[in-house]
Amino acid sequence: EVQLVESGGGLAKPGRSLRLSCTGSGFSFGDYGVSWFRQAPGKGLEWLGFIRNKVYGGTTEYAASVKGRFTISRDDSKSIASLQLNTLEAEDTAVYFCSRHISGWYYFDYWGQGTLVTVSS
Amino acid sequence: QSVLTQPPSVSAAPGQRVTISCSGTSFNIGDNYVSWYQHLPGTAPKLLIYDNDKRPSGIPDRFSGSKAGTSATLGITGLQTGDEADYYCGTWDSSLNAVVFGGGTKLTVL
């Protein structure tokens, strides 16, 4: 069974950093791209960025709203993708989801349940 | 402000049919495949439609997708109370080099 599980969420102060993880199981993790999304309270889903699989160079793309502040990486040996959130702002408070996709195709067939990040002093 | 435009809400009675529209531009919907997702609060979003009109295994044929020009449509027939959820369209934007989503449509089954 394909599963994606996010972890690492919690309470963080403005200006601090947080690192989220997405652990995959039930499939060949390295064959897929991994995307990160978030949903702020009362808002819709927002794509944050993705990392391609190694065949496509393991390169990344980011939404303009988080480029330079968020970084996605992956460790295929551990079936983990990470989202590093730097210089956190109150507006980053959201549930963060990871999902997988076939690199070169932009639909997301499996998603995790999400992890909550709350940014507050 | 989302790149793709969806109506904030739609409603219909059980057993009826509803459609949800998704409007974009030549750089996103007009140039790329569209996918649709169902999201219930507190759960993982679920892929309903990919490549404009294809259903993943396990998605009933009550759900359908279509695309014409720079707009796409999700159709749901035989509405059930369990279909109450938020629905999102998404695609790639060739100008922004980014995945773009609609703002979501809340479906109420009256």
Short mmCIF file of C-alpha atoms in Angstrom, two decimals:
data_model
loop_
_atom_site.label_atom_id
_atom_site.label_comp_id
_atom_site.label_asym_id
_atom_site.label_seq_id
_atom_site.Cartn_x
_atom_site.Cartn_y
_atom_site.Cartn_z
CA GLU A 1 0.00 0.00 0.00
CA VAL A 2 1.34 3.40 -1.01
CA GLN A 3 1.77 5.70 1.98
CA LEU A 4 3.20 9.14 2.54
CA VAL A 5 3.59 10.36 6.11
CA GLU A 6 4.56 13.89 7.05
CA SER A 7 6.27 14.72 10.31
CA GLY A 8 8.11 17.56 11.98
CA GLY A 9 5.30 20.04 12.41
CA GLY A 10 4.70 21.96 15.59
CA LEU A 11 4.90 25.39 17.16
CA ALA A 12 7.67 27.72 16.04
CA LYS A 13 8.41 31.37 16.76
CA PRO A 14 8.51 33.97 13.97
CA GLY A 15 11.92 34.16 12.35
CA ARG A 16 12.87 30.62 13.34
CA SER A 17 13.25 27.55 11.13
CA LEU A 18 11.53 24.20 10.92
CA ARG A 19 12.24 21.06 8.92
CA LEU A 20 9.41 18.83 7.77
CA SER A 21 9.85 15.28 6.54
CA CYS A 22 7.82 13.14 4.18
CA THR A 23 8.42 9.41 4.45
CA GLY A 24 7.21 7.18 1.65
CA SER A 25 6.48 3.47 1.72
CA GLY A 26 4.85 0.87 -0.46
CA PHE A 27 6.44 2.12 -3.67
CA SER A 28 9.82 2.84 -5.22
CA PHE A 29 10.33 6.29 -3.70
CA GLY A 30 13.22 7.26 -5.95
CA ASP A 31 11.13 6.81 -9.09
CA TYR A 32 8.82 9.69 -8.20
CA GLY A 33 8.89 13.41 -7.80
CA VAL A 34 7.71 14.80 -4.46
CA SER A 35 5.70 17.96 -4.02
CA TRP A 36 4.85 19.99 -0.95
CA PHE A 37 1.57 21.84 -0.50
CA ARG A 38 -0.01 23.70 2.38
CA GLN A 39 -3.44 24.80 3.47
CA ALA A 40 -3.67 27.81 5.72
CA PRO A 41 -6.73 28.16 7.98
CA GLY A 42 -9.78 28.96 5.88
CA LYS A 43 -7.78 28.90 2.65
CA GLY A 44 -7.32 26.54 -0.27
CA LEU A 45 -4.47 24.26 -1.23
CA GLU A 46 -1.28 26.07 -2.18
CA TRP A 47 1.56 24.38 -4.05
CA LEU A 48 4.94 25.21 -2.54
CA GLY A 49 7.38 23.33 -4.71
CA PHE A 50 8.62 19.96 -5.85
CA ILE A 51 11.75 17.95 -6.32
CA ARG A 52 12.11 15.77 -9.40
CA ASN A 53 13.42 12.23 -9.30
CA LYS A 54 17.07 11.53 -10.01
CA VAL A 55 16.39 10.58 -13.63
CA TYR A 56 15.20 14.15 -14.11
CA GLY A 57 18.21 15.47 -12.23
CA GLY A 58 16.65 15.76 -8.79
CA THR A 59 16.09 19.44 -9.53
CA THR A 60 13.59 21.64 -7.75
CA GLU A 61 10.92 24.19 -8.61
CA TYR A 62 9.31 26.56 -6.14
CA ALA A 63 6.30 28.81 -5.95
CA ALA A 64 7.28 32.46 -6.16
CA SER A 65 5.75 33.05 -2.72
CA VAL A 66 8.31 30.83 -0.95
CA LYS A 67 11.31 30.80 -3.29
CA GLY A 68 14.48 31.58 -1.41
CA ARG A 69 12.93 30.86 1.96
CA PHE A 70 11.84 27.21 1.60
CA THR A 71 14.09 24.39 0.36
CA ILE A 72 13.15 20.87 -0.71
CA SER A 73 15.60 17.98 -0.62
CA ARG A 74 15.43 14.21 -0.79
CA ASP A 75 17.24 11.13 0.47
CA ASP A 76 16.11 8.22 -1.64
CA SER A 77 18.10 5.75 0.46
CA LYS A 78 15.72 6.54 3.33
CA SER A 79 12.63 7.22 1.18
CA ILE A 80 12.41 10.69 2.70
CA ALA A 81 11.81 14.11 1.22
CA SER A 82 12.29 17.20 3.36
CA LEU A 83 10.98 20.73 3.38
CA GLN A 84 13.15 23.27 5.16
CA LEU A 85 11.18 26.33 6.22
CA ASN A 86 13.32 29.34 7.10
CA THR A 87 12.50 32.77 8.51
CA LEU A 88 9.02 31.64 9.47
CA GLU A 89 6.18 34.14 9.45
CA ALA A 90 2.73 33.99 11.02
CA GLU A 91 1.34 33.57 7.50
CA ASP A 92 3.18 30.23 7.24
CA THR A 93 0.77 28.74 9.77
CA ALA A 94 -0.86 25.90 7.86
CA VAL A 95 -1.21 22.17 7.44
CA TYR A 96 1.62 21.00 5.20
CA PHE A 97 1.09 18.07 2.82
CA CYS A 98 3.48 16.09 0.69
CA SER A 99 2.47 14.20 -2.42
CA ARG A 100 4.11 12.18 -5.14
CA HIS A 101 3.99 12.58 -8.89
CA ILE A 102 5.58 11.12 -11.96
CA SER A 103 8.29 13.58 -12.97
CA GLY A 104 7.25 15.40 -16.09
CA TRP A 105 3.58 14.92 -15.27
CA TYR A 106 1.82 17.36 -13.01
CA TYR A 107 -0.83 15.38 -11.20
CA PHE A 108 -0.51 14.10 -7.66
CA ASP A 109 -1.85 10.61 -7.11
CA TYR A 110 -1.04 10.03 -3.44
CA TRP A 111 -0.91 12.48 -0.60
CA GLY A 112 -0.05 12.38 3.07
CA GLN A 113 -2.43 13.39 5.84
CA GLY A 114 -0.50 16.53 6.59
CA THR A 115 1.38 18.02 9.52
CA LEU A 116 0.39 21.24 11.27
CA VAL A 117 2.83 24.11 11.55
CA THR A 118 1.89 26.98 13.83
CA VAL A 119 4.01 30.11 13.82
CA SER A 120 3.41 32.25 16.86
CA SER A 121 5.36 34.11 19.48
CA GLN B 1 -5.74 35.27 -5.64
CA SER B 2 -5.45 31.88 -7.34
CA VAL B 3 -4.18 31.55 -10.91
CA LEU B 4 -7.08 29.23 -11.77
CA THR B 5 -10.60 30.45 -11.11
CA GLN B 6 -13.26 28.24 -9.54
CA PRO B 7 -16.65 29.15 -8.10
CA PRO B 8 -16.44 29.32 -4.29
CA SER B 9 -19.41 27.03 -3.83
CA VAL B 10 -21.94 24.86 -5.62
CA SER B 11 -24.87 22.89 -4.29
CA ALA B 12 -27.36 20.32 -5.49
CA ALA B 13 -29.72 17.72 -4.11
CA PRO B 14 -28.84 14.05 -3.59
CA GLY B 15 -29.04 12.11 -6.84
CA GLN B 16 -28.64 15.21 -8.96
CA ARG B 17 -25.73 16.27 -11.17
CA VAL B 18 -23.36 19.15 -10.54
CA THR B 19 -20.53 20.68 -12.51
CA ILE B 20 -17.57 22.67 -11.22
CA SER B 21 -15.74 24.97 -13.59
CA CYS B 22 -12.07 25.89 -13.64
CA SER B 23 -10.91 28.78 -15.77
CA GLY B 24 -7.34 29.59 -16.73
CA THR B 25 -5.22 30.92 -19.56
CA SER B 26 -3.33 29.70 -22.59
CA PHE B 27 -0.23 29.28 -20.40
CA ASN B 28 -1.82 26.82 -17.98
CA ILE B 29 -5.07 25.02 -18.86
CA GLY B 30 -4.73 25.89 -22.53
CA ASP B 31 -1.31 24.28 -22.75
CA ASN B 32 -1.31 21.48 -20.16
CA TYR B 33 -3.34 18.65 -18.70
CA VAL B 34 -5.76 19.36 -15.86
CA SER B 35 -6.30 17.28 -12.73
CA TRP B 36 -9.00 17.41 -10.07
CA TYR B 37 -8.86 16.65 -6.35
CA GLN B 38 -11.37 16.04 -3.59
CA HIS B 39 -10.44 17.22 -0.11
CA LEU B 40 -12.26 16.67 3.13
CA PRO B 41 -10.91 18.64 6.10
CA GLY B 42 -8.42 16.70 8.14
CA THR B 43 -7.79 14.12 5.45
CA ALA B 44 -5.39 13.62 2.57
CA PRO B 45 -6.54 15.14 -0.72
CA LYS B 46 -7.64 12.53 -3.25
CA LEU B 47 -6.95 12.52 -6.98
CA LEU B 48 -10.22 12.25 -8.91
CA ILE B 49 -9.26 13.10 -12.48
CA TYR B 50 -5.94 13.38 -14.30
CA ASP B 51 -4.96 14.21 -17.87
CA ASN B 52 -8.22 16.18 -18.24
CA ASP B 53 -10.57 13.22 -18.28
CA LYS B 54 -8.95 10.07 -16.90
CA ARG B 55 -10.03 8.45 -13.66
CA PRO B 56 -7.57 6.61 -11.40
CA SER B 57 -8.56 3.10 -10.46
CA GLY B 58 -11.10 3.11 -7.68
CA ILE B 59 -12.72 6.41 -8.65
CA PRO B 60 -16.33 5.75 -9.67
CA ASP B 61 -17.53 6.81 -13.10
CA ARG B 62 -19.90 9.28 -11.40
CA PHE B 63 -16.90 11.60 -11.60
CA SER B 64 -15.89 12.93 -15.01
CA GLY B 65 -13.62 15.61 -16.38
CA SER B 66 -13.43 17.60 -19.57
CA LYS B 67 -11.40 20.45 -21.02
CA ALA B 68 -12.10 22.96 -23.76
CA GLY B 69 -9.65 25.71 -24.57
CA THR B 70 -8.66 27.47 -21.38
CA SER B 71 -11.40 25.99 -19.20
CA ALA B 72 -11.98 22.64 -17.55
CA THR B 73 -15.00 21.10 -15.89
CA LEU B 74 -15.53 18.46 -13.24
CA GLY B 75 -18.87 16.68 -13.35
CA ILE B 76 -20.39 14.62 -10.58
CA THR B 77 -23.57 12.64 -11.14
CA GLY B 78 -25.74 10.77 -8.68
CA LEU B 79 -24.71 13.08 -5.86
CA GLN B 80 -24.31 11.52 -2.42
CA THR B 81 -23.95 13.19 0.95
CA GLY B 82 -20.47 11.68 1.10
CA ASP B 83 -19.49 13.86 -1.87
CA GLU B 84 -19.62 16.96 0.31
CA ALA B 85 -16.06 18.24 0.18
CA ASP B 86 -13.81 20.87 -1.33
CA TYR B 87 -12.80 20.31 -4.94
CA TYR B 88 -9.68 21.72 -6.58
CA CYS B 89 -8.41 21.85 -10.14
CA GLY B 90 -4.71 21.98 -10.89
CA THR B 91 -2.28 22.10 -13.76
CA TRP B 92 1.17 23.31 -14.80
CA ASP B 93 1.70 26.91 -15.83
CA SER B 94 4.27 27.10 -18.62
CA SER B 95 4.84 30.82 -18.07
CA LEU B 96 5.24 30.72 -14.28
CA ASN B 97 7.08 27.36 -14.35
CA ALA B 98 4.90 26.39 -11.45
CA VAL B 99 2.05 24.10 -10.46
CA VAL B 100 -1.11 26.17 -10.13
CA PHE B 101 -4.34 25.32 -8.38
CA GLY B 102 -7.77 26.86 -8.25
CA GLY B 103 -9.04 28.39 -5.04
CA GLY B 104 -11.31 25.43 -4.42
CA THR B 105 -15.06 24.88 -4.64
CA LYS B 106 -17.11 23.76 -1.68
CA LEU B 107 -19.77 21.27 -2.70
CA THR B 108 -22.88 21.06 -0.56
CA VAL B 109 -25.30 18.21 -1.09
CA LEU B 110 -28.60 19.59 0.18
#
